[in-house]
XYZ file of C-alpha atoms in Angstrom:
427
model
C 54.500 24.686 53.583
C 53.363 28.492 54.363
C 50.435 29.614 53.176
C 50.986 33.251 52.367
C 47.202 35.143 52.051
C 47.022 37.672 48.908
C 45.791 41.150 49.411
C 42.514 41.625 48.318
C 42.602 44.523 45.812
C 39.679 46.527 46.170
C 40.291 48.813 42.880
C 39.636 45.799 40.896
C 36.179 44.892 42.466
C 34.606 48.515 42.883
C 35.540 50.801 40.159
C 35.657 54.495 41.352
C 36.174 52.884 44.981
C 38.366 56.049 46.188
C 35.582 58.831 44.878
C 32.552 56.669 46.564
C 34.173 56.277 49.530
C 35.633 60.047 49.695
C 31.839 61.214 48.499
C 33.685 63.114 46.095
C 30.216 63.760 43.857
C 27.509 64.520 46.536
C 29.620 67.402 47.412
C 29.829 71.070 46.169
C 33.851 71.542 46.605
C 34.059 74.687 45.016
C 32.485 76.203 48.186
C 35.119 76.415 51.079
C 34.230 74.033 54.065
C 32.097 75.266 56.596
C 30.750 77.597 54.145
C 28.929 80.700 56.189
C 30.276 79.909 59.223
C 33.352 80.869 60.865
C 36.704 81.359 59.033
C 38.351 77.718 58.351
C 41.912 77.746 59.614
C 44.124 76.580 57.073
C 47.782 75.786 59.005
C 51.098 76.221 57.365
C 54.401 74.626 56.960
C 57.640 74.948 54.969
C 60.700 72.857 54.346
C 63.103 74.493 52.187
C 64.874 72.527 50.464
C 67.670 74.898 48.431
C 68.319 78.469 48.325
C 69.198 78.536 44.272
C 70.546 82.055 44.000
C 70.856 85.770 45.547
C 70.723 88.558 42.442
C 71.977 91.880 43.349
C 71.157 93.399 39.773
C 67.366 92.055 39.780
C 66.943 92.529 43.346
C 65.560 88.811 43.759
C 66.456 85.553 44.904
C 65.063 81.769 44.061
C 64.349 79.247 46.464
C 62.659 75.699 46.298
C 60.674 74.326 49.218
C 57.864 71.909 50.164
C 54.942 73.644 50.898
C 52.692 72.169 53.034
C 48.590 73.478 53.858
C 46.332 71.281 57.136
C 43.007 71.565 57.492
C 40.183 69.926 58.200
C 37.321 69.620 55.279
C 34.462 67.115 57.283
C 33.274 66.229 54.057
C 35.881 63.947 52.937
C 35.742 61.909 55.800
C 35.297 58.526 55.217
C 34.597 55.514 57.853
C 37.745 53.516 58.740
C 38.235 50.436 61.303
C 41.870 50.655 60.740
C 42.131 54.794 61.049
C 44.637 55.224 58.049
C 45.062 57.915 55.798
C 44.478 57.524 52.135
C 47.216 59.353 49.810
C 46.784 60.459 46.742
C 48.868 62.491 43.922
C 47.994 65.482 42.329
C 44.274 64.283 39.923
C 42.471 64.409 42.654
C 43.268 67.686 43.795
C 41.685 68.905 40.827
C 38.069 67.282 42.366
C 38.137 69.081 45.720
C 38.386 72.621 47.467
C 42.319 73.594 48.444
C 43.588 77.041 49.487
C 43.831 79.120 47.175
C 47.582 80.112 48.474
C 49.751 82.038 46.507
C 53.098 84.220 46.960
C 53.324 87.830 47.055
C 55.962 89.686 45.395
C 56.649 86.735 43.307
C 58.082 87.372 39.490
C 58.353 83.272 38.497
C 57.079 80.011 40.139
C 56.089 76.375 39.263
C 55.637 73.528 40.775
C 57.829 70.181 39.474
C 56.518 68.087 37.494
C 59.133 65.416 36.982
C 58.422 62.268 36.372
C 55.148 63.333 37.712
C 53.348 66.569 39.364
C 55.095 66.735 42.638
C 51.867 67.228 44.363
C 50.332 65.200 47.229
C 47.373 64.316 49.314
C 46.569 62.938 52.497
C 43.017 62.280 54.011
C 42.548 61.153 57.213
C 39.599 59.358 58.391
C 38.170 62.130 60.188
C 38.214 64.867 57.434
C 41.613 66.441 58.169
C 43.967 66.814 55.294
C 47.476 67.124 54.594
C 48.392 69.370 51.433
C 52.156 69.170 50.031
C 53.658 70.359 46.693
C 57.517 71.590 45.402
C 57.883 74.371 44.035
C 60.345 77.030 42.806
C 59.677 80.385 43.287
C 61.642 83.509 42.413
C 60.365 86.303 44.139
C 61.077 90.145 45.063
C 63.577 91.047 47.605
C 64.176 95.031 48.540
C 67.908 95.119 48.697
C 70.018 98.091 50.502
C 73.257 98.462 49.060
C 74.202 101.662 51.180
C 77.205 98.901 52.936
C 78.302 97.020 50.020
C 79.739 94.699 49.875
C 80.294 95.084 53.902
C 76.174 94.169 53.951
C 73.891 92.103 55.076
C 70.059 91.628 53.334
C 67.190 90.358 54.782
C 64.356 89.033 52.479
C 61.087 87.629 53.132
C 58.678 85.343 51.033
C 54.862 86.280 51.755
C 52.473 83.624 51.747
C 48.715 84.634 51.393
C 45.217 83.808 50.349
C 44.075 85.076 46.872
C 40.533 85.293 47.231
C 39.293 84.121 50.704
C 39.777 87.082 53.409
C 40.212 87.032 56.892
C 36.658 85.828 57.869
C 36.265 83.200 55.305
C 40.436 81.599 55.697
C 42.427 82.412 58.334
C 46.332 81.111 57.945
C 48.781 80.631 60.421
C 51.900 78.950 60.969
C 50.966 75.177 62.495
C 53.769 75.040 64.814
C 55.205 78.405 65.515
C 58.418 79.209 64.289
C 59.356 75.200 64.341
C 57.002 75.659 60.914
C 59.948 76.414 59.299
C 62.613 73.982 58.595
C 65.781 73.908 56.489
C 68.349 71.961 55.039
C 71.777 71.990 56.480
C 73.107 71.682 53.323
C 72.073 75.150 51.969
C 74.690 77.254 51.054
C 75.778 80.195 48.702
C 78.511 81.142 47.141
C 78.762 84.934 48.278
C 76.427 84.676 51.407
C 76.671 83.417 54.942
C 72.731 82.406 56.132
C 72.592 83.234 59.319
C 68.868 82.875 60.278
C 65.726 82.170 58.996
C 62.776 82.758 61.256
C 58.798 83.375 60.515
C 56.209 86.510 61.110
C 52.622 86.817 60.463
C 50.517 89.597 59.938
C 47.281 91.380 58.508
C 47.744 93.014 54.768
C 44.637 95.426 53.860
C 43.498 95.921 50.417
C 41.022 98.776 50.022
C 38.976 97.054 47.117
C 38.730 93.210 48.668
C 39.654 93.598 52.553
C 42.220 92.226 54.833
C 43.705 88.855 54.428
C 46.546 86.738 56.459
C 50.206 86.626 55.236
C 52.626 84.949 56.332
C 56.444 85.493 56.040
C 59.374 83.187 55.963
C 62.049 85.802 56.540
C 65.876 84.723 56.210
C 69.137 87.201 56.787
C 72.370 86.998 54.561
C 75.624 88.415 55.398
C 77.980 88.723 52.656
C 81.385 87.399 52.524
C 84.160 90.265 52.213
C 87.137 87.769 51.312
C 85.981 87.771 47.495
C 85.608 91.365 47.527
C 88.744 92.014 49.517
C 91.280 90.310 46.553
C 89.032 91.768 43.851
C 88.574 95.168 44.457
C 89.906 96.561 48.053
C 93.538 94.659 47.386
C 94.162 96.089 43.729
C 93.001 99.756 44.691
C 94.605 99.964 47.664
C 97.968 98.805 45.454
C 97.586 101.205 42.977
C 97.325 104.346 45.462
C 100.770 102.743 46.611
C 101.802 102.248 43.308
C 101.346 106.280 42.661
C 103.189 107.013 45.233
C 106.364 106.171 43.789
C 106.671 108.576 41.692
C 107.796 110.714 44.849
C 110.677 109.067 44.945
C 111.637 109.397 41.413
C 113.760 112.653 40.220
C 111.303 115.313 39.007
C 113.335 116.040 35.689
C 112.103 112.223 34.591
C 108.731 113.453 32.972
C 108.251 110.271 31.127
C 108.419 107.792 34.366
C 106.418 110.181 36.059
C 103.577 110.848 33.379
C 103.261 107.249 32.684
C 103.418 106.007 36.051
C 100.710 108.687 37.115
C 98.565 107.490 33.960
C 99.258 103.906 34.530
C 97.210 104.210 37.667
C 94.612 106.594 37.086
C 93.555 104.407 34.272
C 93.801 101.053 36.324
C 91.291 102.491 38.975
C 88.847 103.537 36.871
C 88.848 99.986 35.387
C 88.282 98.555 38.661
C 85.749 101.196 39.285
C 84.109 100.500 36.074
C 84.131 96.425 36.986
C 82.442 96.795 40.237
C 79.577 98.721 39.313
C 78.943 97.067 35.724
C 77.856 93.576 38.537
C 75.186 96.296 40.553
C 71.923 97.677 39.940
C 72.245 101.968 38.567
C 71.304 102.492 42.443
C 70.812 106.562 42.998
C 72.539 106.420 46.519
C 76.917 105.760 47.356
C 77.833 102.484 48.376
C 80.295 102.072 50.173
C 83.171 100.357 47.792
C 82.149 103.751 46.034
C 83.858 105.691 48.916
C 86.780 103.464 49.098
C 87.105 103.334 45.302
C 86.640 106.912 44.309
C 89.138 108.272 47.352
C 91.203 105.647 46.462
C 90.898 107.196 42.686
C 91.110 110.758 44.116
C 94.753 109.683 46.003
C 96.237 108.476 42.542
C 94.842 111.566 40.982
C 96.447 114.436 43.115
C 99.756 112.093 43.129
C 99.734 113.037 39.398
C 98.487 117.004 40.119
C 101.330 116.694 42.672
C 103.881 116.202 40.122
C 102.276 118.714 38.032
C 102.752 121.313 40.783
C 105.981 120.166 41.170
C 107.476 120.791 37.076
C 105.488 123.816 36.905
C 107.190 125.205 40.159
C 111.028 124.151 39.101
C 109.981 125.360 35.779
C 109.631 128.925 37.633
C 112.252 128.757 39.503
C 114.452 128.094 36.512
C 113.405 130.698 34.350
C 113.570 133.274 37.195
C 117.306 131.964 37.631
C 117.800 132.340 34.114
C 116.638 136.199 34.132
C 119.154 136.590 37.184
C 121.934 135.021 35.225
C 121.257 137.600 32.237
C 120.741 140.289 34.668
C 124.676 139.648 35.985
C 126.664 139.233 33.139
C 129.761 138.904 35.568
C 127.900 135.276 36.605
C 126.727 134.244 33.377
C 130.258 132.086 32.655
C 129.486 129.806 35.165
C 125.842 127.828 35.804
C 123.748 128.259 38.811
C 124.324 125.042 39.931
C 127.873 125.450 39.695
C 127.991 128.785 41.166
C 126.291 126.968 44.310
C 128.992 124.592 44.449
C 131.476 126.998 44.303
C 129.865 129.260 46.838
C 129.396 125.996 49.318
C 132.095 124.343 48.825
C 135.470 126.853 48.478
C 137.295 129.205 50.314
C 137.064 132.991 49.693
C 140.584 132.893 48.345
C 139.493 129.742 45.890
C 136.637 132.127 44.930
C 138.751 135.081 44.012
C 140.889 133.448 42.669
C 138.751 132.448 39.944
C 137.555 136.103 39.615
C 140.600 136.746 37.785
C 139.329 135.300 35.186
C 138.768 137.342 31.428
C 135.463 137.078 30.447
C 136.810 135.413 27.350
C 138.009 132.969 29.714
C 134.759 132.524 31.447
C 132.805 131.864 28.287
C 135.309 129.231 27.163
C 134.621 127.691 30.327
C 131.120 128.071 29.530
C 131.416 125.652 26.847
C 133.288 123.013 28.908
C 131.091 122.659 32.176
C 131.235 119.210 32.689
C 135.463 119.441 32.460
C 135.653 122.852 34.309
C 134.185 120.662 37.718
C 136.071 117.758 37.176
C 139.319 119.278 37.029
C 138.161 121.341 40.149
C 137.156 118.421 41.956
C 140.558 116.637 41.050
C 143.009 118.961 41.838
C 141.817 119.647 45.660
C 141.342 115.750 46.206
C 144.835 116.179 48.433
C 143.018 118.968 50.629
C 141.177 117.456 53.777
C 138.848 120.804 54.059
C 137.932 120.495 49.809
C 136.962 116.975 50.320
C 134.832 118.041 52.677
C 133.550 120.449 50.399
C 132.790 117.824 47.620
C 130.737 115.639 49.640
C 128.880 118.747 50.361
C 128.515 119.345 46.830
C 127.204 115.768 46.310
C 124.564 116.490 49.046
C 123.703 119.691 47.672
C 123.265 118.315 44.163
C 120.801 115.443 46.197
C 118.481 118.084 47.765
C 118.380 120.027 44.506
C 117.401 116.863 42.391
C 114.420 116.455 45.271
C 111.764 119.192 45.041
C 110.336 119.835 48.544
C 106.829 119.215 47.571
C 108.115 115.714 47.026
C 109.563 115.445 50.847
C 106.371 116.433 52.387
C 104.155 114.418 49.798
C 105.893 111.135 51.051
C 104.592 111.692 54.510
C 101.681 113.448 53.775
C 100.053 110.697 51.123
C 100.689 107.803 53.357
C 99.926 108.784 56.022
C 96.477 110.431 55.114
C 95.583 107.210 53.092
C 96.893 104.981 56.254
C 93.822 107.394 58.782
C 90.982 106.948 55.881
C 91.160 103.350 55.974
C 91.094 103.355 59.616
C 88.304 105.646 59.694
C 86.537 103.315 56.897
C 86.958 99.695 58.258
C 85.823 100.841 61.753
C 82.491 102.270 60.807
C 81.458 99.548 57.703
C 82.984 96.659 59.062
């Protein structure tokens, strides 16, 4: 049979084993090691472990990471045959000198505490430790929306010593930029990470001196396709939208109105949207140019029909005071006075000047029947049915103000050169 040896378990044989054998009480460890000596280095790692969430309105972000501190504290070494560390959880960091580490620019932070404090320690035999806790930190992150959402941000989370300046604690990365590791799970929603990287530098105070801070630093692009079926997509179909009305016939001034309202009040709801989800920011972003030309396109399409009734409206009334001015022409309409004068022979045209003026003002009162029963009685003439698909022409370019010829070409076009001009310098 095997004879299996049982552990002998020293906790149950020396009580306070750990704090005898660490020295713990014939030390003072609220004095740093080394105390007025040189600076103790205190090296630095990070794993991050989730990058929680990006907010453009708060200007922050959250991230959880294990934070990890090395250095070397001679009196907690212990003697060893075997040259194994000793762990421990988070008690007995309350019985010994750590750093005194804490993050700049930080709003909210806290270190887990489920099912236990997520805190631990490692002593080596020789007085070096190993310092590791999780925590969550939400900190500051100066955002420049002068692109959005065609951006990219870069914030940094500043590591630094609270008390201890540069000649009594002097931190440093322990490995360079391999310091730094991440998870290749991390991901957001509205961000592409493309790097994370760390710095190190000198920050002065002018009441306490200058102290060591490090920087984990990590750049976010944004993703456009969100922003592209929210906000660029709609706009960019309601400046199309408005320019329909171009096509409709300018004596429809309820289609018109309402199509012109429709859409002036649709981009200012999509204006409203997109800035109710940013910070009151004092400088243009850019969806602000694209959105307010964009609103400025759907708002002269409406000032374009307004030029375009007020101008017929003219023209009518001075036709009307011509009309009253030659009574001999007041029998027949201007529009059928036009027809007549494209469409007929001189002889067709006197012969209708034979005509009493009682006559003319009975025909007065039956327009409508007076062309029909011109049009029908010259259908067996080759040269008047030319002349009545003239008349149908003519009656097409009169229904189509000008304005609304050159504002089909105009519109598009001009909107077609901004967006060229705008994807090439933001994108």
């Amino acid at each position: 049979s095997h004879i299996y040896k049982k552990n002998h378990d020293v906790t149950k044989t020396w009580k306070g084993k750990t704090e005898q054998l660490l020295r713990v009480d014939d030390h003072d460890f609220t004095m740093r090691p080394a105390f007025g000596g040189p600076a103790i280095p205190v090296g630095v790692d990070v794993q991050v472990e989730s990058l929680d969430s990006i907010s453009e309105v708060d200007m922050d972000f959250t991230m959880t990471l294990y934070l990890r501190h090395y250095w070397k504290d001679e009196r907690l070494s212990f003697p060893s045959t075997t040259n194994k560390s000793m762990t421990f959880d988070g008690r007995l960091v309350k019985k010994i000198w750590v750093p005194d580490v804490f993050f700049v620019h930080s709003k909210r932070s806290f270190i887990h505490d489920t099912t236990t404090d997520n805190i631990m320690l490692r002593v080596f035999p020789d007085g070096h430790v190993l310092y590791s806790m999780r925590i969550t930190v939400t900190a500051m992150c100066n955002m420049d929306f002068s692109h959005f959402p065609l951006d990219s941000q870069t914030c940094s989370l500043e590591l630094e010593s609270y008390a201890y300046t540069d000649e009594d604690l002097m931190l440093y990365w322990k490995n360079g930029n391999e310091s730094l590791k991440t998870d290749e799970k991390i991901s957001l929603s509205q961000f592409l990470i493309q790097k994370f990287h760390t710095t190190s530098r000198l920050a002065f105070y002018s009441s306490t001196g200058w102290y060591n801070r490090l920087y984990i630093n990590f750049t976010l692009r944004r993703h456009i396709f969100f922003f592209l079926l929210q906000t660029y997509f709609p706009a960019t179909l309601m400046v199309m939208l408005s320019w329909v009305s171009f096509w409709i016939d300018h004596r429809a001034v309820p289609a018109r109105v309402s199509l012109g309202i429709t859409t002036v009040l649709t981009m200012s709801t999509i204006i409203t949207g997109v800035n109710a989800s940013m910070p009151r920011v004092s400088y243009i972003k850019a969806v602000d140019i694209y959105l307010w030309v964009s609103f400025v396109f759907v708002f002269l399409s409406v000032l374009e029909y307004a030029a375009v009734n007020y101008l017929t409206t003219v023209q009518e009334r001075k036709e009307r005071k011509l009309r009253e001015r030659f009574p001999c022409a007041c029998g027949i309409t201007h529009s059928k006075t036009m027809m007549l004068d494209g469409n007929y022979s001189e002889s067709d045209a006197n012969s209708l000047a034979g005509y009493t003026r009682n006559q003319m003002v009975s025909e007065e009162e039956k327009q409508e029947k007076m062309v029909v029963h011109l049009t029908m009685s010259n259908e067996s003439n080759s040269s008047r049915n030319r002349g009545l698909k003239g008349h149908v022409g003519l009656r097409i370019i009169q229904n189509t103000h000008a304005i609304d010829k050159y504002s089909r070409l105009i519109f598009p076009g001009t909107y077609i050169f901004f967006n060229l001009i705008y994807w090439s310098v933001f994108s």
